[in-house]
């Protein structure tokens, strides 16, 4: 076993020993050997025979196998080589999702949250909720309903990626997600508890199982410091630390992982144009990919750009918080600028003022709303692994 693998084993043991000591149990954590070489990137063809619709997790497969048969002789449908889905150490649901979340007020949440703590915030149909990362880091998935919409709040600490998905598949079937214990490109692999299909959190796409090749609908969200969120949304409800599990919330089991250059699991493409853990915002439009450095957006406050010949606008008036909008209003594409002296966003075409929420509050277009769009945010290595041909802004 080389030094990389020893570090991996020690890391996973350390993380799960923290959990074990917190809940007063002991157990054996199975560490699976992880290859230190990069994986190939060519996806396999989808098998013609689907996995039977069973609530069990897809069985493990050996490296190199392209079509694994189940006990009843059916083949597993997949859209990536099965050996690229690797074990992350814990078993299925070893990192437990929160399926019956409880919420508290901003006032009560401030009793356990510091101003510098990060939250993942969601607003849907007039309802606003916040999910502290200090809780998500121990659970990675929250199955919830916001504004009447069934959602999966997801967070992968290894990639620092959050995503919010509508849990309705094909517009009709609502599913519940759990952690599979597996990783794809160092990223969380979820599974739905109805079919057992494996889903990439970064891509929002099923890679193995009945739903392989299908995509979840993404929902825009915010990553924000608690100090800013509670001022912007004082009536927000906040995920309670009363989760039904005993965890040392406030203690991050990943330690200095976020600031080191170390990766614990293989990825298909390492791109050295940026630092591995530079935080970026990634956009995908019709198969064209573009990357924006978070600190660039924060510095500029407003970026007007195009991707795949479609106009977009990025706003950032608060640290860490970025919002992406379609700047098209009544057939007119607006260009925005930030007025630093007035701390306002103004469009050049009409001189109207716009809020961070994308609402026109004065001028010719008062009362109009920009359409908010979802995007990816996380470490550069994750975005580049899944999108090796990405352009880096302003290129």
Tab-separated table of C-alpha atoms in Angstrom:
chain	number	residue	atom	x	y	z
A	1	UNK	CA	0.000	0.000	0.000
A	2	UNK	CA	1.532	3.359	-1.052
A	3	UNK	CA	1.448	6.622	0.900
A	4	UNK	CA	-1.646	7.855	-0.941
A	5	UNK	CA	-3.644	4.803	0.024
A	6	UNK	CA	-2.384	4.909	3.604
A	7	UNK	CA	-3.525	8.525	3.841
A	8	UNK	CA	-6.901	7.582	2.390
A	9	UNK	CA	-7.392	4.739	4.838
A	10	UNK	CA	-6.365	6.885	7.795
A	11	UNK	CA	-8.630	9.706	6.653
A	12	UNK	CA	-11.706	7.536	6.282
A	13	UNK	CA	-11.000	5.816	9.613
A	14	UNK	CA	-10.598	9.167	11.311
A	15	UNK	CA	-13.884	10.455	9.930
A	16	UNK	CA	-15.874	7.446	10.961
A	17	UNK	CA	-14.198	7.170	14.351
A	18	UNK	CA	-15.523	10.668	15.024
A	19	UNK	CA	-19.007	9.425	14.169
A	20	UNK	CA	-18.600	6.253	16.236
A	21	UNK	CA	-17.429	8.131	19.294
A	22	UNK	CA	-20.260	10.618	18.910
A	23	UNK	CA	-22.991	7.981	18.910
A	24	UNK	CA	-21.301	5.620	21.341
A	25	UNK	CA	-20.879	2.642	19.041
A	26	UNK	CA	-17.959	0.821	17.507
A	27	UNK	CA	-17.770	-0.923	14.211
A	28	UNK	CA	-15.570	-1.931	11.377
A	29	UNK	CA	-15.307	0.493	8.453
A	30	UNK	CA	-14.626	-1.322	5.241
A	31	UNK	CA	-12.011	0.501	3.177
A	32	UNK	CA	-11.967	-0.478	-0.496
A	33	UNK	CA	-8.776	-0.195	-2.467
A	34	UNK	CA	-8.831	2.915	-4.685
A	35	UNK	CA	-6.633	3.029	-7.758
A	36	UNK	CA	-4.299	6.037	-7.957
A	37	UNK	CA	-4.431	6.157	-11.742
A	38	UNK	CA	-6.914	8.287	-13.695
A	39	UNK	CA	-9.962	6.656	-15.207
A	40	UNK	CA	-10.780	6.695	-18.891
A	41	UNK	CA	-13.501	9.114	-19.947
A	42	UNK	CA	-15.379	7.272	-22.663
A	43	UNK	CA	-18.975	6.453	-21.637
A	44	UNK	CA	-20.364	3.058	-22.442
A	45	UNK	CA	-23.552	2.530	-24.403
A	46	UNK	CA	-26.784	2.155	-22.503
A	47	UNK	CA	-27.730	-1.488	-22.115
A	48	UNK	CA	-31.018	-2.484	-23.714
A	49	UNK	CA	-32.216	-4.467	-20.704
A	50	UNK	CA	-33.167	-2.414	-17.655
A	51	UNK	CA	-32.526	-3.334	-14.046
A	52	UNK	CA	-35.694	-4.646	-12.440
A	53	UNK	CA	-37.583	-2.026	-10.446
A	54	UNK	CA	-36.479	-2.984	-6.945
A	55	UNK	CA	-35.841	-0.726	-3.954
A	56	UNK	CA	-32.437	-2.348	-3.417
A	57	UNK	CA	-29.183	-0.563	-4.192
A	58	UNK	CA	-27.412	-1.509	-7.436
A	59	UNK	CA	-24.955	-4.355	-6.615
A	60	UNK	CA	-21.217	-3.724	-6.611
A	61	UNK	CA	-19.345	-4.486	-9.804
A	62	UNK	CA	-15.791	-5.469	-10.560
A	63	UNK	CA	-13.497	-3.043	-12.423
A	64	UNK	CA	-13.650	-3.369	-16.180
A	65	UNK	CA	-17.086	-4.982	-16.371
A	66	UNK	CA	-19.366	-3.173	-18.812
A	67	UNK	CA	-22.619	-5.065	-18.202
A	68	UNK	CA	-23.307	-6.628	-14.828
A	69	UNK	CA	-26.150	-9.128	-14.510
A	70	UNK	CA	-28.504	-9.233	-11.558
A	71	UNK	CA	-29.607	-12.450	-9.869
A	72	UNK	CA	-32.557	-12.769	-12.248
A	73	UNK	CA	-30.298	-12.487	-15.290
A	74	UNK	CA	-31.160	-8.919	-16.270
A	75	UNK	CA	-28.421	-6.497	-17.202
A	76	UNK	CA	-27.800	-3.233	-15.389
A	77	UNK	CA	-28.402	-0.230	-17.588
A	78	UNK	CA	-25.545	2.256	-17.400
A	79	UNK	CA	-24.157	5.273	-19.248
A	80	UNK	CA	-20.623	5.281	-17.833
A	81	UNK	CA	-18.169	2.408	-17.377
A	82	UNK	CA	-19.177	0.729	-14.130
A	83	UNK	CA	-15.608	0.711	-12.841
A	84	UNK	CA	-15.734	4.517	-12.638
A	85	UNK	CA	-18.291	4.239	-9.829
A	86	UNK	CA	-16.065	3.477	-6.847
A	87	UNK	CA	-16.570	2.853	-3.156
A	88	UNK	CA	-16.050	5.834	-0.880
A	89	UNK	CA	-15.774	3.669	2.236
A	90	UNK	CA	-19.150	3.886	4.027
A	91	UNK	CA	-21.912	1.419	3.082
A	92	UNK	CA	-25.225	2.552	1.547
A	93	UNK	CA	-26.849	5.034	3.952
A	94	UNK	CA	-23.732	4.860	6.126
A	95	UNK	CA	-23.939	8.633	5.856
A	96	UNK	CA	-27.643	8.976	6.736
A	97	UNK	CA	-29.877	11.344	4.834
A	98	UNK	CA	-32.347	13.495	6.752
A	99	UNK	CA	-35.791	12.370	5.672
A	100	UNK	CA	-37.981	14.065	8.279
A	101	UNK	CA	-36.362	17.466	8.698
A	102	UNK	CA	-37.354	19.817	11.487
A	103	UNK	CA	-37.016	23.586	11.282
A	104	UNK	CA	-36.532	26.502	13.641
A	105	UNK	CA	-36.767	30.267	13.325
A	106	UNK	CA	-33.861	32.564	12.470
A	107	UNK	CA	-33.784	33.676	16.109
A	108	UNK	CA	-33.479	30.118	17.395
A	109	UNK	CA	-31.004	29.146	14.663
A	110	UNK	CA	-28.735	31.993	15.757
A	111	UNK	CA	-28.259	30.132	19.027
A	112	UNK	CA	-26.182	27.473	17.259
A	113	UNK	CA	-25.038	29.270	14.095
A	114	UNK	CA	-22.203	31.798	13.930
A	115	UNK	CA	-22.223	34.707	11.492
A	116	UNK	CA	-19.378	33.062	9.555
A	117	UNK	CA	-21.200	29.741	9.123
A	118	UNK	CA	-22.325	28.889	5.612
A	119	UNK	CA	-25.870	27.890	4.728
A	120	UNK	CA	-27.526	26.613	1.584
A	121	UNK	CA	-30.674	28.627	1.005
A	122	UNK	CA	-33.735	27.866	-1.129
A	123	UNK	CA	-36.814	29.961	-1.966
A	124	UNK	CA	-39.774	28.377	-3.741
A	125	UNK	CA	-43.345	29.590	-4.133
A	126	UNK	CA	-43.020	32.099	-1.318
A	127	UNK	CA	-41.345	29.724	1.146
A	128	UNK	CA	-37.714	30.218	2.161
A	129	UNK	CA	-35.539	27.691	3.976
A	130	UNK	CA	-31.894	27.488	4.996
A	131	UNK	CA	-29.774	24.373	5.501
A	132	UNK	CA	-26.550	24.891	7.493
A	133	UNK	CA	-23.480	23.220	6.019
A	134	UNK	CA	-22.391	22.228	9.514
A	135	UNK	CA	-25.373	19.845	9.467
A	136	UNK	CA	-25.225	18.897	5.802
A	137	UNK	CA	-21.580	17.828	6.079
A	138	UNK	CA	-22.738	14.911	8.265
A	139	UNK	CA	-25.733	13.902	6.133
A	140	UNK	CA	-25.165	15.154	2.560
A	141	UNK	CA	-28.844	14.786	1.591
A	142	UNK	CA	-32.052	16.255	2.992
A	143	UNK	CA	-35.318	15.005	1.510
A	144	UNK	CA	-37.727	17.882	1.979
A	145	UNK	CA	-40.634	19.820	0.488
A	146	UNK	CA	-40.332	23.592	-0.070
A	147	UNK	CA	-43.235	25.653	-1.335
A	148	UNK	CA	-45.084	22.435	-2.090
A	149	UNK	CA	-42.213	21.134	-4.256
A	150	UNK	CA	-40.493	17.862	-3.239
A	151	UNK	CA	-36.782	18.652	-3.194
A	152	UNK	CA	-33.465	16.981	-2.446
A	153	UNK	CA	-30.995	19.314	-0.773
A	154	UNK	CA	-27.576	17.818	-1.510
A	155	UNK	CA	-24.009	18.633	-0.516
A	156	UNK	CA	-20.768	16.845	-1.375
A	157	UNK	CA	-17.978	17.918	1.019
A	158	UNK	CA	-15.292	16.285	-1.146
A	159	UNK	CA	-16.125	18.641	-4.039
A	160	UNK	CA	-17.708	21.485	-2.042
A	161	UNK	CA	-20.694	21.215	-4.352
A	162	UNK	CA	-24.263	21.916	-3.362
A	163	UNK	CA	-27.216	21.131	-5.594
A	164	UNK	CA	-30.962	21.257	-5.129
A	165	UNK	CA	-33.129	18.956	-7.207
A	166	UNK	CA	-36.821	18.411	-7.731
A	167	UNK	CA	-37.397	14.838	-6.513
A	168	UNK	CA	-40.038	14.244	-9.162
A	169	UNK	CA	-38.756	11.953	-11.931
A	170	UNK	CA	-40.274	12.238	-15.396
A	171	UNK	CA	-42.782	14.708	-14.038
A	172	UNK	CA	-44.787	12.085	-12.181
A	173	UNK	CA	-42.873	9.890	-9.709
A	174	UNK	CA	-41.618	11.401	-6.446
A	175	UNK	CA	-38.611	9.571	-5.032
A	176	UNK	CA	-36.501	9.777	-1.915
A	177	UNK	CA	-32.708	9.878	-2.139
A	178	UNK	CA	-30.024	8.314	0.025
A	179	UNK	CA	-26.233	8.229	-0.018
A	180	UNK	CA	-24.967	5.176	-1.907
A	181	UNK	CA	-21.520	5.116	-0.308
A	182	UNK	CA	-20.082	5.382	-3.809
A	183	UNK	CA	-18.300	8.163	-5.669
A	184	UNK	CA	-17.983	9.183	-9.301
A	185	UNK	CA	-15.116	11.562	-10.082
A	186	UNK	CA	-14.639	12.069	-6.334
A	187	UNK	CA	-18.252	13.256	-6.164
A	188	UNK	CA	-21.286	12.076	-4.210
A	189	UNK	CA	-23.328	9.324	-5.850
A	190	UNK	CA	-26.916	9.278	-4.624
A	191	UNK	CA	-29.435	6.509	-5.086
A	192	UNK	CA	-33.190	6.741	-5.256
A	193	UNK	CA	-34.944	4.398	-2.875
A	194	UNK	CA	-37.591	3.374	-5.385
A	195	UNK	CA	-35.472	1.924	-8.193
A	196	UNK	CA	-31.994	1.858	-6.642
A	197	UNK	CA	-30.602	3.815	-9.593
A	198	UNK	CA	-27.313	5.624	-8.964
A	199	UNK	CA	-27.295	9.390	-9.576
A	200	UNK	CA	-24.371	11.778	-9.957
A	201	UNK	CA	-24.848	14.742	-7.641
A	202	UNK	CA	-22.643	16.997	-9.772
A	203	UNK	CA	-24.500	16.230	-12.986
A	204	UNK	CA	-27.985	15.556	-11.650
A	205	UNK	CA	-28.077	12.536	-13.927
A	206	UNK	CA	-28.642	8.849	-13.256
A	207	UNK	CA	-25.606	6.881	-14.364
A	208	UNK	CA	-26.542	3.325	-13.417
A	209	UNK	CA	-29.890	1.567	-13.117
A	210	UNK	CA	-33.443	1.917	-14.362
A	211	UNK	CA	-33.190	5.682	-14.809
A	212	UNK	CA	-29.702	5.746	-16.369
A	213	UNK	CA	-29.427	8.691	-18.736
A	214	UNK	CA	-32.322	10.613	-17.156
A	215	UNK	CA	-31.856	14.013	-15.535
A	216	UNK	CA	-33.281	15.680	-12.456
A	217	UNK	CA	-34.604	19.235	-12.623
A	218	UNK	CA	-32.214	21.621	-10.880
A	219	UNK	CA	-33.493	24.363	-8.615
A	220	UNK	CA	-31.516	27.616	-8.051
A	221	UNK	CA	-30.149	28.049	-4.556
A	222	UNK	CA	-27.809	30.276	-2.560
A	223	UNK	CA	-24.640	29.562	-0.663
A	224	UNK	CA	-24.394	32.342	1.884
A	225	UNK	CA	-22.897	33.378	5.178
A	226	UNK	CA	-25.378	33.234	8.000
A	227	UNK	CA	-24.855	36.927	8.798
A	228	UNK	CA	-26.099	37.901	5.322
A	229	UNK	CA	-28.876	35.336	5.017
A	230	UNK	CA	-30.563	36.199	8.312
A	231	UNK	CA	-30.619	39.887	7.354
A	232	UNK	CA	-31.960	39.234	3.860
A	233	UNK	CA	-34.509	36.625	4.953
A	234	UNK	CA	-35.394	37.164	8.625
A	235	UNK	CA	-38.520	35.010	8.244
A	236	UNK	CA	-36.631	32.077	6.789
A	237	UNK	CA	-36.998	28.695	8.457
A	238	UNK	CA	-33.736	26.925	9.261
A	239	UNK	CA	-32.927	23.221	9.421
A	240	UNK	CA	-32.740	22.227	13.073
A	241	UNK	CA	-29.844	20.371	14.634
A	242	UNK	CA	-32.532	18.090	16.086
A	243	UNK	CA	-32.112	15.643	13.211
A	244	UNK	CA	-32.799	12.384	14.992
A	245	UNK	CA	-29.096	11.557	14.843
A	246	UNK	CA	-26.329	12.219	17.324
A	247	UNK	CA	-23.530	14.054	15.540
A	248	UNK	CA	-21.012	16.660	16.702
A	249	UNK	CA	-22.512	19.444	14.602
A	250	UNK	CA	-20.036	22.295	14.417
A	251	UNK	CA	-17.106	19.903	14.096
A	252	UNK	CA	-16.089	19.372	10.478
A	253	UNK	CA	-14.745	15.818	9.982
A	254	UNK	CA	-12.837	16.905	6.858
A	255	UNK	CA	-10.469	19.211	8.745
A	256	UNK	CA	-8.028	21.006	6.441
A	257	UNK	CA	-9.095	19.036	3.358
A	258	UNK	CA	-10.736	22.139	1.864
A	259	UNK	CA	-7.488	24.103	1.781
A	260	UNK	CA	-5.033	21.331	0.897
A	261	UNK	CA	-4.225	20.096	-2.614
A	262	UNK	CA	-4.922	16.502	-1.672
A	263	UNK	CA	-7.609	14.417	-3.364
A	264	UNK	CA	-8.547	11.065	-1.879
A	265	UNK	CA	-10.271	9.460	-4.844
A	266	UNK	CA	-9.509	9.234	-8.564
A	267	UNK	CA	-10.884	11.639	-11.132
A	268	UNK	CA	-11.010	11.289	-14.909
A	269	UNK	CA	-9.311	14.588	-15.750
A	270	UNK	CA	-6.927	16.833	-13.831
A	271	UNK	CA	-6.825	20.352	-15.248
A	272	UNK	CA	-3.994	22.531	-13.947
A	273	UNK	CA	-5.200	25.792	-15.473
A	274	UNK	CA	-6.513	26.683	-12.013
A	275	UNK	CA	-5.795	25.493	-8.500
A	276	UNK	CA	-7.532	22.202	-7.750
A	277	UNK	CA	-9.671	23.752	-5.020
A	278	UNK	CA	-10.248	27.161	-6.518
A	279	UNK	CA	-13.971	27.859	-6.053
A	280	UNK	CA	-15.688	28.358	-9.381
A	281	UNK	CA	-19.138	28.812	-10.849
A	282	UNK	CA	-19.785	26.581	-13.835
A	283	UNK	CA	-22.390	27.062	-16.556
A	284	UNK	CA	-23.675	24.511	-19.058
A	285	UNK	CA	-25.640	25.585	-22.120
A	286	UNK	CA	-26.358	23.115	-24.869
A	287	UNK	CA	-23.119	21.244	-24.330
A	288	UNK	CA	-20.960	24.371	-24.072
A	289	UNK	CA	-19.299	24.886	-20.708
A	290	UNK	CA	-17.919	28.003	-19.077
A	291	UNK	CA	-16.210	28.659	-15.755
A	292	UNK	CA	-16.150	31.821	-13.645
A	293	UNK	CA	-13.887	32.254	-10.651
A	294	UNK	CA	-15.929	33.118	-7.581
A	295	UNK	CA	-13.618	35.926	-6.533
A	296	UNK	CA	-13.929	37.515	-10.001
A	297	UNK	CA	-17.702	37.639	-9.725
A	298	UNK	CA	-17.511	38.987	-6.169
A	299	UNK	CA	-15.080	41.698	-7.288
A	300	UNK	CA	-17.016	42.799	-10.379
A	301	UNK	CA	-20.445	42.514	-8.686
A	302	UNK	CA	-22.036	42.196	-12.132
A	303	UNK	CA	-20.900	40.215	-15.171
A	304	UNK	CA	-22.693	40.381	-18.524
A	305	UNK	CA	-21.680	37.537	-20.776
A	306	UNK	CA	-22.803	34.929	-23.297
A	307	UNK	CA	-22.596	31.151	-23.363
A	308	UNK	CA	-23.490	29.224	-26.479
A	309	UNK	CA	-24.543	32.591	-27.905
A	310	UNK	CA	-27.124	33.055	-25.144
A	311	UNK	CA	-26.885	36.144	-22.900
A	312	UNK	CA	-26.547	35.697	-19.144
A	313	UNK	CA	-26.022	37.995	-16.177
A	314	UNK	CA	-24.235	37.144	-12.932
A	315	UNK	CA	-24.885	39.195	-9.778
A	316	UNK	CA	-22.938	39.096	-6.513
A	317	UNK	CA	-23.707	41.752	-3.918
A	318	UNK	CA	-22.795	39.640	-0.877
A	319	UNK	CA	-19.717	37.477	-0.211
A	320	UNK	CA	-20.132	33.919	-1.509
A	321	UNK	CA	-23.606	34.631	-2.899
A	322	UNK	CA	-23.906	34.466	-6.687
A	323	UNK	CA	-27.065	34.540	-8.773
A	324	UNK	CA	-27.468	33.788	-12.451
A	325	UNK	CA	-30.194	35.424	-14.525
A	326	UNK	CA	-31.566	35.400	-18.030
A	327	UNK	CA	-31.357	39.129	-18.927
A	328	UNK	CA	-34.093	38.973	-21.548
A	329	UNK	CA	-37.145	41.132	-20.741
A	330	UNK	CA	-39.968	41.549	-23.249
A	331	UNK	CA	-37.691	40.663	-26.134
A	332	UNK	CA	-34.948	43.049	-25.035
A	333	UNK	CA	-31.576	41.888	-23.729
A	334	UNK	CA	-30.454	44.053	-20.832
A	335	UNK	CA	-26.864	44.859	-19.871
A	336	UNK	CA	-26.331	45.572	-16.208
A	337	UNK	CA	-23.814	47.657	-14.334
A	338	UNK	CA	-23.042	48.087	-10.671
A	339	UNK	CA	-23.211	51.604	-9.247
A	340	UNK	CA	-20.765	51.393	-6.354
A	341	UNK	CA	-21.578	54.791	-4.857
A	342	UNK	CA	-25.292	53.951	-4.623
A	343	UNK	CA	-24.788	50.191	-4.147
A	344	UNK	CA	-27.313	49.553	-6.922
A	345	UNK	CA	-27.632	47.458	-10.063
A	346	UNK	CA	-28.793	49.478	-13.081
A	347	UNK	CA	-29.526	48.340	-16.618
A	348	UNK	CA	-27.939	50.422	-19.365
A	349	UNK	CA	-30.898	50.204	-21.753
A	350	UNK	CA	-33.569	51.828	-19.554
A	351	UNK	CA	-31.732	53.047	-16.457
A	352	UNK	CA	-34.023	50.934	-14.289
A	353	UNK	CA	-32.848	49.752	-10.882
A	354	UNK	CA	-32.796	46.033	-10.068
A	355	UNK	CA	-32.557	44.161	-6.788
A	356	UNK	CA	-30.353	41.187	-6.059
A	357	UNK	CA	-33.559	39.139	-6.344
A	358	UNK	CA	-33.845	40.190	-9.998
A	359	UNK	CA	-36.814	42.511	-9.510
A	360	UNK	CA	-37.083	45.902	-11.209
A	361	UNK	CA	-37.871	48.425	-8.479
A	362	UNK	CA	-37.694	51.728	-10.337
A	363	UNK	CA	-37.637	53.079	-13.854
A	364	UNK	CA	-39.250	51.984	-17.093
A	365	UNK	CA	-39.205	48.259	-16.222
A	366	UNK	CA	-40.407	48.568	-12.644
A	367	UNK	CA	-42.209	45.433	-11.482
A	368	UNK	CA	-40.607	43.118	-14.020
A	369	UNK	CA	-38.766	39.975	-12.895
A	370	UNK	CA	-35.655	38.383	-14.324
A	371	UNK	CA	-35.719	34.596	-14.666
A	372	UNK	CA	-33.253	32.984	-12.299
A	373	UNK	CA	-31.183	30.069	-13.618
A	374	UNK	CA	-29.365	27.205	-11.855
A	375	UNK	CA	-25.603	26.689	-12.041
A	376	UNK	CA	-22.800	24.635	-10.521
A	377	UNK	CA	-20.530	25.910	-7.775
A	378	UNK	CA	-17.659	24.063	-6.164
A	379	UNK	CA	-14.012	23.144	-6.465
A	380	UNK	CA	-12.364	23.565	-9.859
A	381	UNK	CA	-11.155	19.966	-9.993
A	382	UNK	CA	-14.742	18.706	-9.874
A	383	UNK	CA	-16.029	20.978	-12.637
A	384	UNK	CA	-13.017	20.247	-14.869
A	385	UNK	CA	-13.299	16.494	-14.303
A	386	UNK	CA	-16.870	16.437	-15.586
A	387	UNK	CA	-16.371	19.202	-18.184
A	388	UNK	CA	-12.801	18.928	-19.513
A	389	UNK	CA	-13.497	21.257	-22.458
A	390	UNK	CA	-14.735	24.116	-20.299
A	391	UNK	CA	-13.833	27.701	-21.195
A	392	UNK	CA	-12.540	29.907	-18.399
A	393	UNK	CA	-14.005	33.435	-18.298
A	394	UNK	CA	-13.228	35.810	-19.941
A	395	UNK	CA	-11.880	33.508	-22.631
